[in-house]
Amino acid sequence: MSEQDKTIPSNFIRQIIDEDLKAGKHGGRVHTRFPPEPNGYLHIGHAKSICLNFGIARDYPGGLCNLRFDDTNPHKENVEYVNSIMQDVRWLGFDWDSRLFYASDYFEKLYQFALELISTGKAFVCDLNAGQMRDYRGTLTEPGRESPFRGRSVEENLDLFNRMRAGEFEDGSRVLRAKIDMASPNLNMRDPTLYRIRHGVIHHQTGEAWCIYPMYDYTHPISDALEGITHSLCTLEFEDHRPLYDWVLDNISIGHHPQQIEFSRLNLQYTVMSKRKLTQLVTEKYVTGWDDPRMPTVAGLRRRGYTPESIRLFCDRIGVTKADNSVEMEMLESCIREHLDQHAPRAMAVLNPLKVVIENYPEAKVEELKAPNHPKDETMGWRSLSFTREIYIDRDDFLEQAPNKFKRLVTGGEVRLRNAYVIKCERVVREAGGEISELRCSYDPATLGANPVGRKVRGVIHWVSASQGIRAKVCLYDRLFNHPAPDADKAVASFLEHLNPGSLRILENAVLEPSLAGAAPGSRYQFEREGYFCLDDHSHGGIPVFNRTVTLRDSWARIEQKKQ
RNA sequence: UGGGAUGUAGCUCAACUGGCAGAGCGACGGACUCUGACUCCGUAGGUUCGAGGUUCGACCCCUCGCAUCCCAGCCA
């Protein structure tokens, strides 16, 4: 782990653990778990949970954190998701060692505990269908009614449940229910379903071994207990389920009772975080896949160029509480800038090329200039730039007439070419339509590594040799939605209406400095004055594709924006 | 209108558990600069949801309100 991870702010959960340790609870052990359902890719909200659970395990002496797939609903789950989740957790920098588990590992034990609940009269087989069960459940303000099947004998229940397992009954015809309290103000306690029947699905781990599957509320506490988990951390919506979590463990013969603690999930502005909605974006092709660089998924952020360090830093900074929250994108962006500023080598790339001919520079000459890879870190070494008579600069870096505040190239003005000479714009060449096709400039040979005497240049701009540069495609990403809380806006029928049509801009004619020729897929650079970019790892052969991770902070753009 | 939770700066969180309300991000201004970046310096921003109460003293304890979020899957 890097230095950034060393000052982890505490939070209310760590305080609880501190107190538990002091009180000697759980024999001084700290054991957490990260329990994803493999029905989608991990997103930044999961990263928060991963950093919390694995972070606690890392920071407490002897602490452990399991990876456990909560795979009780084979209908929506598959191995692609299992694999992506393992890859993402590892990429984030965490390790479960040999403690990889599946809730489905416990199906037989879960079944035996169900038999125990039946035997002690605490569970029964119910023949009500889904609609009837809803009727019997009552409402938020009225108590429910007991199922007519609630009074079945232990023998009959045992027989029926065994036959459920044996496959004698159709989907939906029967369920196993806990016998708790149909009048409870907590709906989760109104005789909740423990097992349902699911024929004809092939479970990714257990195949066709089972046709009955346990529910989350029943599976989770037992899985936690079986694994010796001490602190079972989950999100706020499970707060109402805690009495049921405790009920299950209090009513079976199991020697361990973990403590469930809830925290609030992460919301990030200008994106969505629900798996259902992310899945919809993927399946309905609003994005190119789970790893589309605009997605808030771990895979998307990775392809976008985010580093594990930056995401961990983000998770540390947002903290862990029980308050609903909505974090600004700027917080995430500041984290990736902070990490990449230190670690990304610098390079030059011209995104919107404008040709510049330096008239007093020899035609065939190619001059190799040395440039540091990082302005503040010599250990990152040097690279070679090729300077030639014809170069490209960015169209945005030239204006025919500009206010004094414009620190770039203007007609008749001088500007420094980064790591090279000072040039002066002598005149503008236009196409028939009036558009500027190229600039004719002169250069001052005395300005390499030295300031011109007696005058000040307006500023510094980046450039790339026209003949030596490499053609590239560059993808500029913007927020996926143009509403801070797309899925919370009740004024529209669907969050999709807030999709930002300009979230991807592709520049086909960018030019990179020659040193970028051997760049490895996934490698990250700062293109000076532009932002941080990452060589897309889906691009092999052909012309390279760079994804913009994030722009540099740009006070000039901000001033310009304010004028409008 | 039942139950469960949460309200501290624009956003995210602190405040050693009753002792001068702070930080990061953001905003604004300035210095530096061969990146309008980085870095550095500074400024603004608070009725701690509200009203009462207890106390020498309340973000913290009590009472009553208000607002927001979650719960009526054989999803997790």
XYZ file of C-alpha atoms (C1' of nucleotides) in Angstrom:
640
model
C 0.000 0.000 0.000
C 1.189 3.518 -0.747
C 1.650 6.336 1.715
C -1.786 7.689 0.913
C -3.375 4.753 2.625
C -1.534 5.284 5.860
C -3.721 7.911 7.395
C -7.084 6.222 7.234
C -9.658 8.355 8.947
C -11.592 6.516 11.593
C -15.331 6.085 11.443
C -18.176 4.919 13.657
C -17.668 1.286 12.645
C -14.005 1.302 13.585
C -15.009 2.894 16.868
C -17.435 0.059 17.541
C -14.704 -2.454 16.769
C -12.309 -0.617 19.089
C -14.834 -0.847 21.889
C -15.573 -4.507 21.149
C -11.870 -5.246 21.297
C -11.557 -3.422 24.585
C -14.488 -5.393 25.968
C -12.952 -8.638 24.781
C -15.793 -9.529 22.431
C -15.301 -12.283 19.855
C -12.124 -13.345 21.611
C -10.335 -10.280 20.292
C -10.835 -11.298 16.683
C -11.764 -8.976 13.812
C -13.162 -10.778 10.808
C -15.187 -9.113 8.059
C -16.451 -10.198 4.679
C -17.294 -8.675 1.333
C -20.414 -10.475 0.057
C -21.285 -9.458 -3.528
C -24.035 -11.116 -5.508
C -22.549 -12.122 -8.880
C -25.297 -10.483 -10.903
C -23.372 -7.523 -12.282
C -20.031 -5.773 -12.302
C -18.669 -3.993 -9.252
C -19.044 -0.214 -9.114
C -17.493 2.577 -7.103
C -20.100 2.026 -4.393
C -18.833 -1.528 -3.992
C -15.326 -0.119 -3.861
C -16.413 1.805 -0.772
C -17.559 -1.435 0.845
C -14.425 -3.286 -0.254
C -12.139 -0.612 1.171
C -14.140 -0.635 4.397
C -14.157 -4.406 4.891
C -10.708 -5.260 3.603
C -9.312 -2.044 5.066
C -10.457 -3.011 8.541
C -8.973 -6.478 8.133
C -5.693 -4.906 7.040
C -5.503 -2.406 9.886
C -6.387 -4.580 12.880
C -3.877 -7.126 14.163
C -4.884 -10.567 12.948
C -7.772 -9.078 10.993
C -9.251 -11.102 8.137
C -11.688 -10.411 5.360
C -13.421 -13.092 3.301
C -14.684 -12.826 -0.225
C -18.048 -14.526 -0.350
C -20.353 -14.719 -3.319
C -23.949 -14.383 -2.241
C -25.224 -16.731 -4.914
C -28.689 -17.757 -3.769
C -30.581 -16.579 -6.833
C -29.236 -18.499 -9.862
C -31.754 -16.772 -12.060
C -29.661 -13.602 -12.346
C -26.165 -14.808 -11.627
C -23.326 -16.156 -13.763
C -19.602 -16.880 -13.810
C -18.719 -13.881 -15.945
C -19.739 -11.757 -12.988
C -17.907 -14.017 -10.531
C -14.699 -13.614 -12.504
C -15.008 -9.873 -13.017
C -15.631 -9.372 -9.306
C -12.525 -11.314 -8.319
C -10.458 -9.392 -10.844
C -11.764 -6.043 -9.618
C -11.195 -6.762 -5.925
C -7.616 -7.814 -6.665
C -7.046 -4.818 -8.897
C -8.190 -2.539 -6.092
C -5.315 -3.990 -4.108
C -6.993 -6.448 -1.774
C -6.540 -10.136 -1.185
C -8.753 -12.776 0.368
C -5.954 -15.351 0.447
C -7.554 -18.781 0.659
C -10.844 -17.451 1.975
C -12.959 -17.508 -1.138
C -16.455 -18.746 -0.356
C -19.844 -19.116 -1.927
C -23.106 -19.087 -0.020
C -23.883 -22.110 -2.160
C -21.075 -23.937 -0.316
C -23.496 -23.978 2.596
C -26.636 -25.199 0.845
C -26.613 -28.564 2.639
C -25.980 -26.991 6.043
C -28.618 -24.380 5.383
C -31.022 -27.187 4.606
C -30.214 -28.970 7.854
C -30.767 -25.790 9.861
C -34.120 -25.422 8.118
C -35.051 -28.911 9.282
C -34.130 -27.821 12.779
C -36.377 -24.749 12.575
C -39.212 -26.944 11.371
C -38.621 -29.464 14.153
C -38.796 -26.801 16.811
C -41.988 -25.435 15.338
C -40.388 -22.244 14.055
C -40.853 -22.776 10.348
C -43.614 -24.154 8.184
C -44.400 -24.972 4.598
C -46.921 -22.566 3.149
C -49.070 -23.233 0.088
C -50.187 -19.652 -0.463
C -49.198 -18.277 -3.852
C -47.330 -14.990 -4.211
C -50.454 -12.887 -4.595
C -52.160 -14.480 -1.623
C -49.076 -14.000 0.486
C -49.114 -10.331 -0.352
C -52.731 -10.103 0.781
C -52.024 -11.893 4.012
C -48.993 -9.733 4.739
C -51.096 -6.672 5.555
C -49.826 -3.159 4.922
C -47.477 -0.646 6.498
C -50.223 0.451 8.849
C -52.276 -2.729 9.277
C -51.149 -6.055 10.695
C -51.118 -9.157 8.500
C -53.122 -12.358 8.895
C -51.702 -15.737 9.678
C -51.451 -18.200 6.833
C -54.022 -21.005 6.962
C -51.066 -23.412 6.658
C -49.290 -22.024 9.691
C -50.672 -24.700 11.962
C -49.354 -27.743 10.093
C -47.740 -30.413 12.230
C -43.978 -30.772 12.447
C -44.247 -34.164 10.696
C -46.238 -32.761 7.808
C -43.876 -29.805 7.441
C -40.857 -32.098 7.488
C -42.418 -34.325 4.864
C -43.433 -31.417 2.640
C -40.060 -29.691 2.890
C -38.211 -32.896 2.032
C -40.471 -33.323 -0.965
C -39.826 -29.712 -1.985
C -36.174 -30.593 -2.119
C -36.942 -33.814 -3.968
C -38.578 -31.789 -6.701
C -42.133 -32.954 -6.252
C -43.679 -29.489 -6.405
C -43.815 -26.811 -9.055
C -42.231 -23.385 -8.899
C -44.314 -21.056 -6.800
C -46.557 -23.719 -5.366
C -44.981 -23.804 -1.931
C -42.390 -21.977 0.184
C -40.821 -22.527 3.552
C -41.579 -19.701 5.945
C -40.360 -18.673 9.360
C -43.045 -18.553 12.025
C -42.513 -15.222 13.734
C -45.216 -12.562 14.041
C -47.736 -11.499 11.431
C -48.593 -8.427 13.499
C -45.050 -7.113 13.705
C -44.704 -3.469 12.631
C -41.540 -4.641 10.864
C -42.770 -6.343 7.718
C -39.643 -8.444 7.505
C -40.802 -10.277 10.625
C -44.227 -11.220 9.240
C -43.415 -14.885 8.646
C -40.764 -14.216 5.975
C -39.990 -16.687 3.207
C -36.919 -18.829 3.849
C -36.911 -21.115 0.789
C -38.489 -21.012 -2.661
C -38.661 -23.536 -5.472
C -36.714 -22.924 -8.703
C -36.740 -25.665 -11.284
C -34.836 -25.674 -14.545
C -32.096 -23.203 -13.715
C -28.513 -24.303 -13.764
C -26.685 -22.754 -10.840
C -23.187 -21.611 -11.792
C -21.685 -23.441 -8.796
C -24.053 -26.253 -7.851
C -25.449 -27.066 -11.284
C -28.713 -28.959 -11.002
C -28.147 -30.323 -7.515
C -30.887 -28.158 -6.021
C -34.360 -27.070 -6.979
C -34.978 -25.126 -3.798
C -32.963 -22.020 -2.991
C -32.638 -20.191 0.339
C -33.442 -16.491 0.648
C -30.886 -13.814 1.492
C -32.308 -13.094 4.940
C -31.902 -16.723 5.910
C -28.621 -17.423 4.135
C -26.669 -14.379 5.138
C -26.606 -14.665 8.933
C -25.824 -18.363 8.780
C -23.029 -17.878 6.232
C -21.558 -15.148 8.412
C -21.751 -17.331 11.510
C -20.280 -20.368 9.773
C -17.297 -18.310 8.634
C -16.741 -16.839 12.086
C -17.405 -13.308 10.919
C -17.316 -10.848 13.816
C -18.659 -7.700 12.169
C -21.075 -8.024 9.298
C -21.143 -4.687 7.507
C -23.921 -3.868 5.099
C -25.845 -0.927 3.730
C -28.664 0.983 5.383
C -31.586 -0.685 3.630
C -30.828 -3.826 5.635
C -31.316 -2.082 8.929
C -34.908 -3.347 9.056
C -33.607 -6.842 8.390
C -31.334 -6.949 11.410
C -34.058 -8.314 13.738
C -34.493 -11.174 11.287
C -30.732 -11.684 11.016
C -30.637 -12.006 14.783
C -33.779 -14.151 14.927
C -32.307 -16.757 12.581
C -29.128 -17.096 14.621
C -31.018 -17.110 17.926
C -33.243 -19.961 16.827
C -30.780 -22.515 15.455
C -27.968 -24.474 17.065
C -25.046 -22.409 15.940
C -22.314 -21.262 18.259
C -21.537 -17.854 16.866
C -23.461 -14.612 16.405
C -21.856 -11.879 14.318
C -22.909 -8.280 14.729
C -24.561 -6.607 11.761
C -23.716 -2.921 11.353
C -25.205 -0.746 8.638
C -23.690 2.224 6.818
C -24.997 4.433 4.021
C -24.310 3.584 0.434
C -22.382 5.900 -1.826
C -24.121 8.170 -4.284
C -22.047 9.991 -6.862
C -23.437 12.987 -8.658
C -24.126 12.817 -12.405
C -24.210 9.055 -12.497
C -26.329 6.137 -11.341
C -25.267 3.418 -8.974
C -28.041 0.853 -8.983
C -27.120 -2.434 -10.574
C -30.457 -2.596 -12.314
C -29.859 0.704 -14.051
C -26.245 -0.046 -14.883
C -27.325 -3.350 -16.374
C -29.917 -1.515 -18.414
C -27.316 0.893 -19.770
C -25.268 -2.089 -20.896
C -27.969 -4.356 -22.309
C -29.755 -1.540 -24.094
C -26.439 -0.322 -25.515
C -26.407 3.203 -24.146
C -22.777 2.432 -23.382
C -20.408 -0.027 -25.036
C -20.231 -2.403 -22.069
C -19.629 -2.745 -18.355
C -16.146 -1.368 -18.899
C -17.207 1.639 -20.927
C -14.993 4.444 -19.574
C -18.075 6.499 -18.765
C -19.438 3.866 -16.402
C -18.958 4.188 -12.612
C -17.949 0.535 -12.567
C -14.526 -0.510 -11.374
C -13.884 -1.919 -14.856
C -14.988 1.347 -16.445
C -12.875 3.482 -14.146
C -9.888 1.221 -14.792
C -10.255 1.558 -18.545
C -10.762 5.270 -18.125
C -7.323 5.423 -16.483
C -8.182 5.610 -12.797
C -5.622 3.950 -10.528
C -6.403 1.667 -7.572
C -4.594 4.143 -5.335
C -6.851 6.977 -6.437
C -9.993 4.966 -5.748
C -8.763 3.909 -2.326
C -7.883 7.515 -1.568
C -11.385 8.529 -2.617
C -12.967 5.923 -0.367
C -10.867 7.130 2.551
C -11.870 10.723 1.922
C -15.620 10.218 1.670
C -15.719 8.441 4.996
C -18.294 6.038 6.375
C -21.443 7.185 8.153
C -25.155 6.465 8.272
C -26.150 9.722 6.612
C -27.560 9.749 3.090
C -25.045 11.416 0.843
C -24.303 12.532 -2.658
C -20.648 13.055 -3.398
C -19.513 15.560 -5.985
C -17.587 14.281 -8.981
C -14.865 16.820 -8.159
C -13.917 14.741 -5.138
C -13.171 11.702 -7.307
C -11.388 13.821 -9.905
C -9.205 15.483 -7.340
C -8.085 12.035 -6.141
C -7.021 10.817 -9.560
C -5.282 14.113 -10.348
C -3.414 13.944 -7.079
C -2.119 10.450 -7.777
C -1.375 10.893 -11.450
C 0.342 14.249 -10.995
C 2.955 12.415 -8.972
C 3.218 9.274 -11.035
C 2.269 9.912 -14.649
C 5.103 10.714 -17.055
C 4.567 13.829 -19.132
C 4.211 13.833 -22.896
C 2.911 16.125 -25.579
C -0.072 15.447 -27.786
C -1.893 17.795 -30.123
C -5.579 17.058 -30.063
C -6.830 19.462 -32.776
C -3.832 19.935 -35.039
C -3.021 23.195 -36.786
C 0.061 23.087 -39.003
C 2.904 25.508 -38.335
C 5.733 26.029 -40.818
C 8.881 27.518 -39.336
C 10.257 29.331 -42.342
C 13.759 29.991 -41.084
C 14.312 26.390 -39.955
C 16.142 24.000 -42.371
C 13.855 21.758 -44.451
C 15.265 18.314 -43.855
C 16.626 18.794 -40.356
C 15.397 16.624 -37.471
C 16.724 17.890 -34.174
C 16.549 15.687 -31.090
C 15.675 17.660 -27.970
C 15.787 16.278 -24.456
C 12.768 16.690 -22.235
C 12.204 15.563 -18.655
C 9.481 12.983 -18.103
C 8.430 14.757 -14.940
C 9.093 18.359 -13.963
C 9.682 17.542 -10.297
C 10.911 13.956 -10.327
C 14.271 13.405 -12.003
C 14.167 9.683 -11.324
C 11.542 9.419 -14.037
C 14.211 10.190 -16.601
C 14.255 11.883 -19.943
C 12.848 11.406 -23.387
C 13.736 12.669 -26.823
C 11.577 15.055 -28.852
C 12.020 15.512 -32.588
C 11.979 19.108 -33.699
C 11.343 19.833 -37.385
C 10.467 22.661 -39.735
C 6.826 21.628 -39.808
C 5.023 21.024 -36.555
C 1.481 20.915 -35.213
C 0.064 23.016 -32.437
C -3.471 22.937 -31.082
C -6.038 25.121 -32.826
C -7.098 26.456 -29.453
C -3.612 27.766 -28.878
C -3.831 30.337 -31.661
C -5.951 33.436 -32.060
C -5.445 36.119 -34.705
C -6.443 38.792 -32.285
C -6.561 38.230 -28.585
C -6.586 40.147 -25.349
C -3.325 40.434 -23.453
C -4.546 37.822 -21.027
C -4.395 35.206 -23.788
C -1.045 33.591 -23.061
C -0.722 31.682 -26.329
C 0.145 32.389 -29.939
C -1.259 35.417 -31.749
C -0.410 36.994 -35.095
C 2.815 38.887 -34.724
C 3.324 37.505 -31.231
C 5.876 35.216 -29.679
C 5.290 32.052 -27.721
C 7.494 29.353 -26.218
C 7.204 25.870 -27.654
C 7.392 23.620 -24.625
C 10.869 22.104 -24.242
C 11.962 23.824 -27.466
C 12.332 27.239 -29.099
C 10.449 30.463 -29.043
C 8.523 31.088 -32.252
C 6.837 34.123 -33.693
C 3.771 34.023 -35.895
C 4.523 35.944 -39.092
C 1.334 35.319 -41.027
C -1.754 33.196 -41.449
C -2.520 31.051 -44.499
C -6.151 30.433 -45.317
C -8.180 28.052 -47.396
C -10.604 29.296 -50.010
C -13.389 29.106 -47.446
C -11.497 31.366 -45.092
C -10.537 28.735 -42.592
C -6.982 28.874 -41.312
C -4.968 26.083 -42.918
C -1.532 26.848 -41.533
C 0.649 29.366 -39.767
C 3.945 30.673 -41.113
C 6.318 31.339 -38.261
C 9.960 32.072 -37.502
C 12.016 30.750 -34.642
C 14.742 32.235 -32.488
C 17.731 29.827 -32.370
C 19.017 31.489 -29.205
C 16.034 30.477 -27.115
C 16.688 26.783 -26.590
C 16.939 26.414 -22.821
C 17.314 30.167 -22.516
C 14.931 33.059 -22.302
C 15.011 35.639 -25.076
C 16.797 38.789 -23.997
C 14.981 42.042 -23.652
C 11.442 40.705 -24.214
C 8.906 38.431 -22.618
C 6.971 35.790 -24.461
C 3.264 35.434 -23.878
C 3.335 31.849 -22.670
C 4.132 28.232 -23.382
C 2.281 25.889 -25.708
C 2.760 22.254 -26.633
C 3.584 20.932 -30.083
C 4.423 17.786 -32.065
C 6.604 17.333 -35.141
C 4.483 16.962 -38.291
C 6.750 14.394 -39.872
C 7.811 12.500 -36.739
C 4.557 12.556 -34.784
C 2.233 9.591 -34.441
C -1.358 9.728 -35.515
C -3.793 8.711 -32.756
C -7.436 8.581 -31.837
C -8.407 10.305 -28.622
C -11.639 9.806 -26.684
C -12.793 12.697 -24.545
C -15.306 11.733 -21.894
C -17.734 13.872 -20.026
C -20.308 12.989 -17.391
C -22.743 10.292 -18.526
C -25.761 12.262 -17.302
C -26.486 15.954 -17.290
C -28.516 15.841 -14.092
C -26.857 15.557 -10.668
C -29.258 12.815 -9.567
C -30.668 11.256 -12.731
C -32.500 8.491 -10.930
C -33.983 10.750 -8.253
C -35.696 13.177 -10.604
C -39.398 12.490 -10.445
C -40.138 14.961 -13.214
C -39.040 12.529 -15.913
C -40.339 9.080 -16.735
C -36.895 7.505 -16.920
C -33.388 8.316 -15.809
C -32.400 7.699 -19.429
C -33.862 11.059 -20.348
C -30.961 12.652 -18.519
C -28.304 10.858 -20.552
C -25.722 13.367 -21.736
C -25.544 13.179 -25.554
C -22.075 14.728 -25.420
C -20.578 12.242 -22.987
C -18.158 10.936 -25.630
C -16.276 13.019 -28.146
C -13.881 11.253 -30.486
C -10.950 13.064 -32.031
C -9.655 11.100 -35.012
C -6.704 13.260 -35.962
C -4.717 13.738 -32.812
C -0.920 13.634 -33.097
C 1.398 12.268 -30.420
C 5.066 12.894 -29.819
C 7.231 10.037 -31.181
C 8.286 8.762 -27.740
C 4.779 7.425 -27.286
C 5.337 4.845 -30.028
C 6.089 2.018 -27.643
C 3.484 2.840 -25.015
C 2.008 -0.184 -23.299
C -1.753 -0.658 -23.260
C -3.143 0.671 -19.993
C -0.237 3.034 -19.427
C -1.038 6.527 -18.255
C 0.434 9.891 -19.229
C -0.119 13.484 -18.618
C -0.482 15.171 -21.992
C 0.840 18.503 -20.908
C -1.698 21.306 -20.675
C -4.484 18.885 -21.631
C -5.046 16.247 -18.984
C -4.321 12.686 -18.021
C -4.719 10.001 -20.659
C -4.586 6.249 -20.710
C -3.771 4.024 -23.686
C -6.908 1.948 -24.154
C -6.111 -1.684 -23.522
C -8.654 -2.772 -26.098
C -6.526 -1.175 -28.822
C -3.854 -3.448 -30.165
C -2.304 -2.833 -33.546
C -3.657 -0.126 -35.785
C -3.701 3.411 -34.557
C -3.498 3.889 -30.804
C -6.571 5.017 -28.860
C -6.091 7.217 -25.819
C -8.844 7.736 -23.263
C -8.910 10.965 -21.368
C -9.097 10.116 -17.684
C -9.600 13.665 -16.494
C -8.619 17.145 -17.621
C -6.088 19.241 -15.793
C -7.580 21.867 -13.538
C -8.098 24.690 -15.952
C -8.584 28.173 -14.557
C -8.532 29.701 -18.038
C -11.434 27.544 -19.188
C -13.288 28.508 -16.051
C -12.833 32.210 -16.751
C -13.983 31.717 -20.330
C -17.007 29.772 -19.178
C -18.046 32.476 -16.810
C -18.176 35.025 -19.595
C -21.009 33.098 -21.200
C -51.147 7.664 8.137
C -47.148 1.758 11.179
C -41.914 0.657 11.812
C -36.658 1.743 11.096
C -32.976 5.496 10.315
C -30.610 10.365 9.247
C -30.132 15.984 9.692
C -22.915 20.161 11.476
C -19.927 25.205 5.686
C -21.978 24.438 -1.472
C -20.359 18.701 -1.137
C -18.153 14.731 2.040
C -16.849 14.214 6.950
C -14.424 15.675 12.187
C -15.225 17.719 17.015
C -10.962 13.154 22.443
C -18.316 11.461 24.292
C -20.981 18.070 28.185
C -15.736 22.470 27.640
C -13.326 28.200 22.323
C -17.428 24.290 15.902
C -12.571 22.236 12.398
C -10.545 19.446 7.863
C -10.629 17.673 2.764
C -13.044 18.755 -1.827
C -15.230 23.028 -4.176
C -15.440 28.633 -4.656
C -12.812 33.328 -4.638
C -8.057 36.266 -4.495
C -2.722 36.351 -4.762
C 2.613 34.381 -5.318
C 5.606 31.140 -8.284
C 6.108 28.832 -13.061
C 9.233 26.693 -20.044
C 2.228 22.869 -18.246
C -3.382 28.925 -17.486
C -0.854 22.330 -14.298
C 1.702 21.267 -9.728
C 3.169 23.883 -5.275
C 2.662 27.874 -1.770
C -0.036 31.918 0.753
C -4.627 34.077 1.850
C -10.262 35.054 1.864
C -15.266 33.976 2.109
C -18.628 30.484 3.751
C -22.265 28.051 10.223
C -29.090 30.235 13.904
C -24.810 22.589 14.300
C -32.994 21.181 11.023
C -36.569 24.128 14.484
C -38.803 25.346 19.345
C -38.555 24.576 24.370
C -35.971 22.281 28.690
C -31.733 20.407 32.027
C -26.790 22.536 33.100
C -21.860 27.253 35.227
C -21.608 25.478 30.170
C -25.321 21.684 24.904
C -23.522 19.745 18.018
C -23.630 16.171 22.220
C -28.585 14.898 27.360
C -34.453 15.401 27.710
C -39.375 16.869 25.409
C -42.188 18.306 21.240
C -42.067 19.342 16.221
C -40.075 19.635 10.896
C -37.539 17.610 6.675
C -35.342 13.612 4.041
C -34.316 8.340 3.171
C -35.651 2.926 3.668
C -39.551 -1.159 4.285
C -45.690 -4.248 1.972
C -40.159 -9.757 -3.724
C -41.070 -16.588 -3.641
C -34.544 -10.015 -5.276
C -30.041 -8.946 -2.659
